[in-house]
PDB file of C-alpha atoms and ligand atoms in Angstrom:
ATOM      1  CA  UNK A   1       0.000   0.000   0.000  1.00  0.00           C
ATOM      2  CA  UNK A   2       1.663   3.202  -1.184  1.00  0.00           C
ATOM      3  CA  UNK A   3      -0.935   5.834   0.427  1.00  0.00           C
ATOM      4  CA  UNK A   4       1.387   5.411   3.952  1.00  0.00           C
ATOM      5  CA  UNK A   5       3.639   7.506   4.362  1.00  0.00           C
ATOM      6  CA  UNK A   6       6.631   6.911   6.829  1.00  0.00           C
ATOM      7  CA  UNK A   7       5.167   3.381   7.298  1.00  0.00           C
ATOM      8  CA  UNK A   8       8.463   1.185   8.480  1.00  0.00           C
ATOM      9  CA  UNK A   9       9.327   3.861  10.713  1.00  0.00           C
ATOM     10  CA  UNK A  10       5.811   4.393  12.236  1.00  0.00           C
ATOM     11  CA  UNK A  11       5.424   0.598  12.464  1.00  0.00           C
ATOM     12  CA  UNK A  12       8.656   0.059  14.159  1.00  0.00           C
ATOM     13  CA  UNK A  13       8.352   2.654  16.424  1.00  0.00           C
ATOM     14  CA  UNK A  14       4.945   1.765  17.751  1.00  0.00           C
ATOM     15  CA  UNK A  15       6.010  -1.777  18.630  1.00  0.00           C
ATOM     16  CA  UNK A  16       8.566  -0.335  20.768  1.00  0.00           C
ATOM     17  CA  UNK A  17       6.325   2.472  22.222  1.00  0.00           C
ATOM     18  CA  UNK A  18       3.330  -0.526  22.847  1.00  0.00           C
ATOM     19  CA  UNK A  19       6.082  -2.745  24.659  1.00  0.00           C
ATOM     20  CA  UNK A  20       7.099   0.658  26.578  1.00  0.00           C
ATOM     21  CA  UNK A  21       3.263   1.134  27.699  1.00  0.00           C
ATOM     22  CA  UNK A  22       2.581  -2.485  28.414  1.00  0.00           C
ATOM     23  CA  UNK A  23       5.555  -2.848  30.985  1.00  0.00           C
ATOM     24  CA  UNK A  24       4.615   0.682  32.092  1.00  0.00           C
ATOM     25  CA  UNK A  25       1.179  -0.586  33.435  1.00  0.00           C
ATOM     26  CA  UNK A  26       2.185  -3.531  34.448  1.00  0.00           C
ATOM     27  CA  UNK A  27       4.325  -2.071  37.207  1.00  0.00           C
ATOM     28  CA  UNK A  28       1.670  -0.318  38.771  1.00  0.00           C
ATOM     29  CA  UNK A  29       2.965   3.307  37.012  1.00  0.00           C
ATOM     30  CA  UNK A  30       0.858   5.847  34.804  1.00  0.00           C
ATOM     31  CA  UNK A  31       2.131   5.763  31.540  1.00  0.00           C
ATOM     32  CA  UNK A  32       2.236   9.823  29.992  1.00  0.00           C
ATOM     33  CA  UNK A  33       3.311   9.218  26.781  1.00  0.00           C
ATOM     34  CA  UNK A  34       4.425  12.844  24.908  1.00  0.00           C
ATOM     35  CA  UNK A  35       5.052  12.892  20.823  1.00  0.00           C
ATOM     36  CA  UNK A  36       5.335  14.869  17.863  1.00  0.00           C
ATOM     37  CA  UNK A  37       2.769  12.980  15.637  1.00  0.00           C
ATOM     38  CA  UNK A  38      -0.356  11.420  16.525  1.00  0.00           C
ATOM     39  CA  UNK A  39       0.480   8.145  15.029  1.00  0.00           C
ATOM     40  CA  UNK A  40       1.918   7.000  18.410  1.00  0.00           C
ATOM     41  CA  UNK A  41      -1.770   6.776  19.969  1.00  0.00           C
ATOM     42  CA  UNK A  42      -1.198   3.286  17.295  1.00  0.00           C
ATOM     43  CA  UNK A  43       1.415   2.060  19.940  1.00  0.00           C
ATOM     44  CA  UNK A  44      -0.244   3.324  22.662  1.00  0.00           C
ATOM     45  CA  UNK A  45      -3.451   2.096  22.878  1.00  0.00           C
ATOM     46  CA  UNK A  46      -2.096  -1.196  21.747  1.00  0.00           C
ATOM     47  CA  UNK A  47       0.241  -1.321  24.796  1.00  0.00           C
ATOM     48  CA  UNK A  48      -2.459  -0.212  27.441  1.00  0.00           C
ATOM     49  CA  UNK A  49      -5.617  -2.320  25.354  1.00  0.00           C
ATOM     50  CA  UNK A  50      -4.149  -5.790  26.801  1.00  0.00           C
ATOM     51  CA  UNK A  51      -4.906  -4.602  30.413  1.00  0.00           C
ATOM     52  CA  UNK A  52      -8.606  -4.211  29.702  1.00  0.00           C
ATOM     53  CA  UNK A  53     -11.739  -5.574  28.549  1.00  0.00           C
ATOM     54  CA  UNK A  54     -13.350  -2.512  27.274  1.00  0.00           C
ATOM     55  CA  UNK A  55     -10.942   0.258  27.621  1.00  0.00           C
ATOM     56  CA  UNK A  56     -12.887   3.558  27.120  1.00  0.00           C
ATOM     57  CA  UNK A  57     -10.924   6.588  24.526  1.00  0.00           C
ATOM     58  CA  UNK A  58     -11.368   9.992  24.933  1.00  0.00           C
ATOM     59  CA  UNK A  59     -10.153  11.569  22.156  1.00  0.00           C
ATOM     60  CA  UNK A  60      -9.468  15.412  22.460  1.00  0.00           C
ATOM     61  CA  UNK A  61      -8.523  16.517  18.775  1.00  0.00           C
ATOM     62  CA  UNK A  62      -9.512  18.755  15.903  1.00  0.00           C
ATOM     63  CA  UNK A  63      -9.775  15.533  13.701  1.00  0.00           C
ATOM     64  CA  UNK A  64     -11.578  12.010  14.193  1.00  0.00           C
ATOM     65  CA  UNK A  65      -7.956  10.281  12.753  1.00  0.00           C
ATOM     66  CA  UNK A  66     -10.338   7.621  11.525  1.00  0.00           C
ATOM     67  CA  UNK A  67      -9.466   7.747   7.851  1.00  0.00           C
ATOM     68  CA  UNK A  68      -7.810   4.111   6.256  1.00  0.00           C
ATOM     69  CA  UNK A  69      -5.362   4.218   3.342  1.00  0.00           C
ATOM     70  CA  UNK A  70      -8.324   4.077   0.907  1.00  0.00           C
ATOM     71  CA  UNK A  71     -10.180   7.070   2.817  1.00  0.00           C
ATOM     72  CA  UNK A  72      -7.197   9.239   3.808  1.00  0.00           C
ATOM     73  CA  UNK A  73      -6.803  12.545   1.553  1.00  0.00           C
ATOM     74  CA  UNK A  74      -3.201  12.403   2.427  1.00  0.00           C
ATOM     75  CA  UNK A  75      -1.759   9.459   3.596  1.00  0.00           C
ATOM     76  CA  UNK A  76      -0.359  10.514   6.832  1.00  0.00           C
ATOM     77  CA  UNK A  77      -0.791   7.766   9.416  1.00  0.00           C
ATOM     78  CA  UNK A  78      -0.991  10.100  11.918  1.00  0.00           C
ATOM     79  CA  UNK A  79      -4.832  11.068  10.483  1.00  0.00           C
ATOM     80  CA  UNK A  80      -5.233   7.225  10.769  1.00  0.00           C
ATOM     81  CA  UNK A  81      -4.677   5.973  14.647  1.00  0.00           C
ATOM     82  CA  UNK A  82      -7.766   5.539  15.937  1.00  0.00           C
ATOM     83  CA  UNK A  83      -9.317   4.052  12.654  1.00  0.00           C
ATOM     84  CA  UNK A  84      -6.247   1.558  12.813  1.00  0.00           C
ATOM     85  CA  UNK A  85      -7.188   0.467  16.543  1.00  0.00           C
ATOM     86  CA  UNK A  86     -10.694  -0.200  15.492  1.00  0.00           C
ATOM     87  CA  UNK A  87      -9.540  -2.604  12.777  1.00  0.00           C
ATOM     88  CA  UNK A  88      -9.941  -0.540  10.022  1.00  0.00           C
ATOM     89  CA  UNK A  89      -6.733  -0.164   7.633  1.00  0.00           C
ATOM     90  CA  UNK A  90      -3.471  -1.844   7.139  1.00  0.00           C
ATOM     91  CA  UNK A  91      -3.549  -5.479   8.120  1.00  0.00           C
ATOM     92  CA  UNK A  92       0.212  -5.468  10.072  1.00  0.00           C
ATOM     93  CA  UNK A  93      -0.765  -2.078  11.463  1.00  0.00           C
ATOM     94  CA  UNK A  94      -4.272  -3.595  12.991  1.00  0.00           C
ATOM     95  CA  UNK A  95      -2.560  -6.634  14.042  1.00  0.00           C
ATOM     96  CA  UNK A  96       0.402  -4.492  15.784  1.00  0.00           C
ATOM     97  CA  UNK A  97       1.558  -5.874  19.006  1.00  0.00           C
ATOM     98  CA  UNK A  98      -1.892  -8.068  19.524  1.00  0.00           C
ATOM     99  CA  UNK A  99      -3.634  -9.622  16.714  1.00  0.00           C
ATOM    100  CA  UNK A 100      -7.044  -7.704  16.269  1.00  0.00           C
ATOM    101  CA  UNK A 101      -8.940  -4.404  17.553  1.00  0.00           C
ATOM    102  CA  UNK A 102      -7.420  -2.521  20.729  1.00  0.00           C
ATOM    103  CA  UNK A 103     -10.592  -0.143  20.757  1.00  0.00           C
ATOM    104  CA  UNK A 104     -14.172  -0.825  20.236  1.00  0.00           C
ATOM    105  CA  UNK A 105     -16.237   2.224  18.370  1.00  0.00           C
ATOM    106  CA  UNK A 106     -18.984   2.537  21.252  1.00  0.00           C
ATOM    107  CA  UNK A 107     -16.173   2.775  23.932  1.00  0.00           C
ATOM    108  CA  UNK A 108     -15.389   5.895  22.096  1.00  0.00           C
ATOM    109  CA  UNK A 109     -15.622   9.967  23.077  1.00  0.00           C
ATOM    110  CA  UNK A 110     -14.518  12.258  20.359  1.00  0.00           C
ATOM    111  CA  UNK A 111     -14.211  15.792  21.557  1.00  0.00           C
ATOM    112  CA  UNK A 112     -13.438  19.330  19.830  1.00  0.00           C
ATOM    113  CA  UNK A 113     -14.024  18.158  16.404  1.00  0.00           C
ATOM    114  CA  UNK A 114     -14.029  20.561  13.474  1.00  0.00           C
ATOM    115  CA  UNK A 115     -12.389  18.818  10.303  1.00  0.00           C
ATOM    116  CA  UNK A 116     -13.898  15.688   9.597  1.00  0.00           C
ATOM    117  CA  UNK A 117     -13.304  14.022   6.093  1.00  0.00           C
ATOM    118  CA  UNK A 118     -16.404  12.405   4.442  1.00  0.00           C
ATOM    119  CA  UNK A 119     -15.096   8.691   5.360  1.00  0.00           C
ATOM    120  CA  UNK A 120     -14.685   9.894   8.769  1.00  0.00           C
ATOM    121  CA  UNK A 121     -18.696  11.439   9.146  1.00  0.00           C
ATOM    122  CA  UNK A 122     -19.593   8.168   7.155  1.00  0.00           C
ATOM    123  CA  UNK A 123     -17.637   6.423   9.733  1.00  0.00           C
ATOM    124  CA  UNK A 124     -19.177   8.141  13.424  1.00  0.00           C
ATOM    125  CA  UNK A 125     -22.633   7.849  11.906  1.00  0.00           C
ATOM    126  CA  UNK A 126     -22.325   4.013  10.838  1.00  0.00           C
ATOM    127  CA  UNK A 127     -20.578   2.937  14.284  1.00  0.00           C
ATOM    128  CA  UNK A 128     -22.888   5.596  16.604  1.00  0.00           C
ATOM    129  CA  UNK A 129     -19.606   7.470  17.980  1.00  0.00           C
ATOM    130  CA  UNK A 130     -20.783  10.082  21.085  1.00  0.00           C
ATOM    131  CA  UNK A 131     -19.350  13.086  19.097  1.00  0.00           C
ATOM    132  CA  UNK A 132     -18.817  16.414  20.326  1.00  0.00           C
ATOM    133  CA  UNK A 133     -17.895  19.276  17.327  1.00  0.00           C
ATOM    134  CA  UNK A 134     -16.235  22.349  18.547  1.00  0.00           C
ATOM    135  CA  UNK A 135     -20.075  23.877  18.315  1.00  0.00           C
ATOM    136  CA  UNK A 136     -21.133  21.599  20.591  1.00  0.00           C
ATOM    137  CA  UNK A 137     -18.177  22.587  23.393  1.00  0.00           C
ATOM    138  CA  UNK A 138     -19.392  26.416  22.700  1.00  0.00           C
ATOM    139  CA  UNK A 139     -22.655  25.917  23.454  1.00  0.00           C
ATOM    140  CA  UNK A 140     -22.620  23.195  26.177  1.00  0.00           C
ATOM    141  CA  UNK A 141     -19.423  24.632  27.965  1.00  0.00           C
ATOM    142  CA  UNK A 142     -16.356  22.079  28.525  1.00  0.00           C
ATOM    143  CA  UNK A 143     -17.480  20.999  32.204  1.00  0.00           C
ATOM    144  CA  UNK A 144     -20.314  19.354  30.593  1.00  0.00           C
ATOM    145  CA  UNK A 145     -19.581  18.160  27.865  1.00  0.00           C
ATOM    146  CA  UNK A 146     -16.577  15.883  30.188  1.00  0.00           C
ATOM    147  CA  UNK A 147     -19.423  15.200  32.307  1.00  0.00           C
ATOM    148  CA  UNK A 148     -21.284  13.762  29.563  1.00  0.00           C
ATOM    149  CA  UNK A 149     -18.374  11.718  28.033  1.00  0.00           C
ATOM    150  CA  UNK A 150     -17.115  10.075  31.697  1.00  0.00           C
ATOM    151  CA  UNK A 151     -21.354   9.700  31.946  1.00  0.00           C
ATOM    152  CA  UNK A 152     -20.952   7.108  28.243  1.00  0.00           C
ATOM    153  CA  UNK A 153     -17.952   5.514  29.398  1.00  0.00           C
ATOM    154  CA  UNK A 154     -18.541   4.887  33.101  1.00  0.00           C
ATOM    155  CA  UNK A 155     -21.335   2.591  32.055  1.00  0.00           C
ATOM    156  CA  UNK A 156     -19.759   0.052  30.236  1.00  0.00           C
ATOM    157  CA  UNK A 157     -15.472   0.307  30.304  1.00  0.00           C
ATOM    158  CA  UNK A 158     -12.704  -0.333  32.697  1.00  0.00           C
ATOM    159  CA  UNK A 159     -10.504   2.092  32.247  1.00  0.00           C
ATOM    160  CA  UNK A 160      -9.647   4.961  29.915  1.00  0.00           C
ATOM    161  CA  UNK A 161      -7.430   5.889  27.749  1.00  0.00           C
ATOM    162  CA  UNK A 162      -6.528   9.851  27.168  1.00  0.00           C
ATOM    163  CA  UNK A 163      -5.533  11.303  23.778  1.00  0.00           C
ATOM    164  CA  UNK A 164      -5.077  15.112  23.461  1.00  0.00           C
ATOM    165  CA  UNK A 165      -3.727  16.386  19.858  1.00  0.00           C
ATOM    166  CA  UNK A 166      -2.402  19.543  20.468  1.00  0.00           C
ATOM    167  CA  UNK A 167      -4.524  20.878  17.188  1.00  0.00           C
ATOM    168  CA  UNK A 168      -7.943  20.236  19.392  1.00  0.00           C
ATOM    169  CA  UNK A 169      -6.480  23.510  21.082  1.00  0.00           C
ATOM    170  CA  UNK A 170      -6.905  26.841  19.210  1.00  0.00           C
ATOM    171  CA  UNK A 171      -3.579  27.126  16.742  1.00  0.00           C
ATOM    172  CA  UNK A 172      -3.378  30.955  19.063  1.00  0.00           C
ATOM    173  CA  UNK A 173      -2.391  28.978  21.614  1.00  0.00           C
ATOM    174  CA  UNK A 174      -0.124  25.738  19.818  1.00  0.00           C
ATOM    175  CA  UNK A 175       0.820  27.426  16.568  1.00  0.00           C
ATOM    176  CA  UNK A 176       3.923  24.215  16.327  1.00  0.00           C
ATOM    177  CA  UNK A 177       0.969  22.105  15.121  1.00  0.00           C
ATOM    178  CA  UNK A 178       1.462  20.485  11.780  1.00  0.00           C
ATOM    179  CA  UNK A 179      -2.439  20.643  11.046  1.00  0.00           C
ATOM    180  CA  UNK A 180      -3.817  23.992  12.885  1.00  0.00           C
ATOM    181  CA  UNK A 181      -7.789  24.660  12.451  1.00  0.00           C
ATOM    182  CA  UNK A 182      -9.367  27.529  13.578  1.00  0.00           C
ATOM    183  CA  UNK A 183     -11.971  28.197  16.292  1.00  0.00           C
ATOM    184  CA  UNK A 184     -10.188  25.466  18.706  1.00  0.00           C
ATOM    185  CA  UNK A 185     -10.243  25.850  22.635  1.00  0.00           C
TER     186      UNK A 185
HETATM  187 MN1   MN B   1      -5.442  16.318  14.885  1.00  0.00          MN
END
C-alpha cells in the first residue's frame, strides 16, 4: 500500500512504544506518553488495550484520525490511529503488538471536532460514535460536555485511555501544530 507515508518507521516505532506502555502498566505506574505525531496513539493504545476488557478513549482533537489508506486525503498515518485500533486499515498495522482491535467504536468519546473528512462522518454515523464538534463545546461549555463523556464511558469500560492532539487547542495557543484549524479551545 503506497498511500502510507513513513510506514516502516511508524510501524517500528509503535512496537517499541506498545512494549514501553505495556511494561509501564504492568508495574503499577501511569504511563504519559508525549510525541510529535499522533500516530503513536497506534502504539499506545495497543500497549495499554491488553490490560482491559473494554478500555474507554477519549479523544481530544480537531480531527476524528479515523481515515484508512483508501479514505485518507493524504496518507499521513498520523490522520489514521484511531481508525487503525478499530480494525480498520493496514492489516500489520491492525494486528500491531496483539492480533485484532485494541478499541471498540462505542467505547469511544470524540471531543473538539471541526475537520472531519467524508469517510470519517460516514464512519461516526455508521458505528454511533458520542461526538462532540467544537459547536457543541461552545454551546454546552467544557465541564459538561466531560461530564457527559465520563457519563458514556462509566457505564460500560474499565478504564480509559486519554488522547489530546495539540490541534484540538486553538492554533493561538499551539501554533507548532502540523495541522492547525481555527476556532479550537
Ligand atoms: Mn489532529
Amino acid at each position: 500500500d503506497d498511500n502510507l507515508l513513513n510506514y516502516d518507521a511508524v510501524k517500528d516505532f509503535n512496537n517499541i512504544l506498545a512494549g514501553a506502555v505495556d511494561s509501564s502498566v504492568s508495574s503499577g505506574a501511569f504511563p504519559l506518553i508525549l510525541g510529535g505525531d499522533h500516530s503513536l496513539a497506534i502504539g499506545s493504545l495497543a500497549g495499554i488495550s491488553r490490560h482491559y476488557e473494554n478500555l474507554g478513549v477519549i479523544w481530544y482533537d480537531a480531527h476524528g484520525d479515523l481515515n484508512d489508506s483508501r479514505t485518507s486525503p493524504s496518507g499521513n498515518i498520523h490522520g489514521m490511529p484511531l481508525g487503525i485500533s478499530c480494525g480498520i486499515g493496514d492489516t500489520d498495522l491492525v494486528n500491531l503488538y496483539d492480533a485484532g482491535p485494541k478499541v471498540k467504536p462505542e467505547n469511544i468519546v470524540l471531543i473538539g471536532m471541526r475537520d472531519l473528512d467524508e469517510g470519517e462522518k460516514q464512519y461516526i454515523h455508521d458505528n454511533d460514535i458520542l461526538t462532540f464538534t467544537m459547536t457543541d463545546v461552545r454551546m454546552m461549555g467544557i465541564a459538561d460536555v466531560m461530564k457527559q463523556a465520563l457519563h458514556h464511558l462509566a457505564e460500560k469500560c474499565d478504564g480509559i485511555h486519554l488522547s489530546l492532539d495539540v490541534d484540538g487547542l486553538d492554533p493561538m495557543e499551539t501554533p507548532g501544530t502540523g495541522t492547525p484549524v481555527d476556532g479550537g479551545l
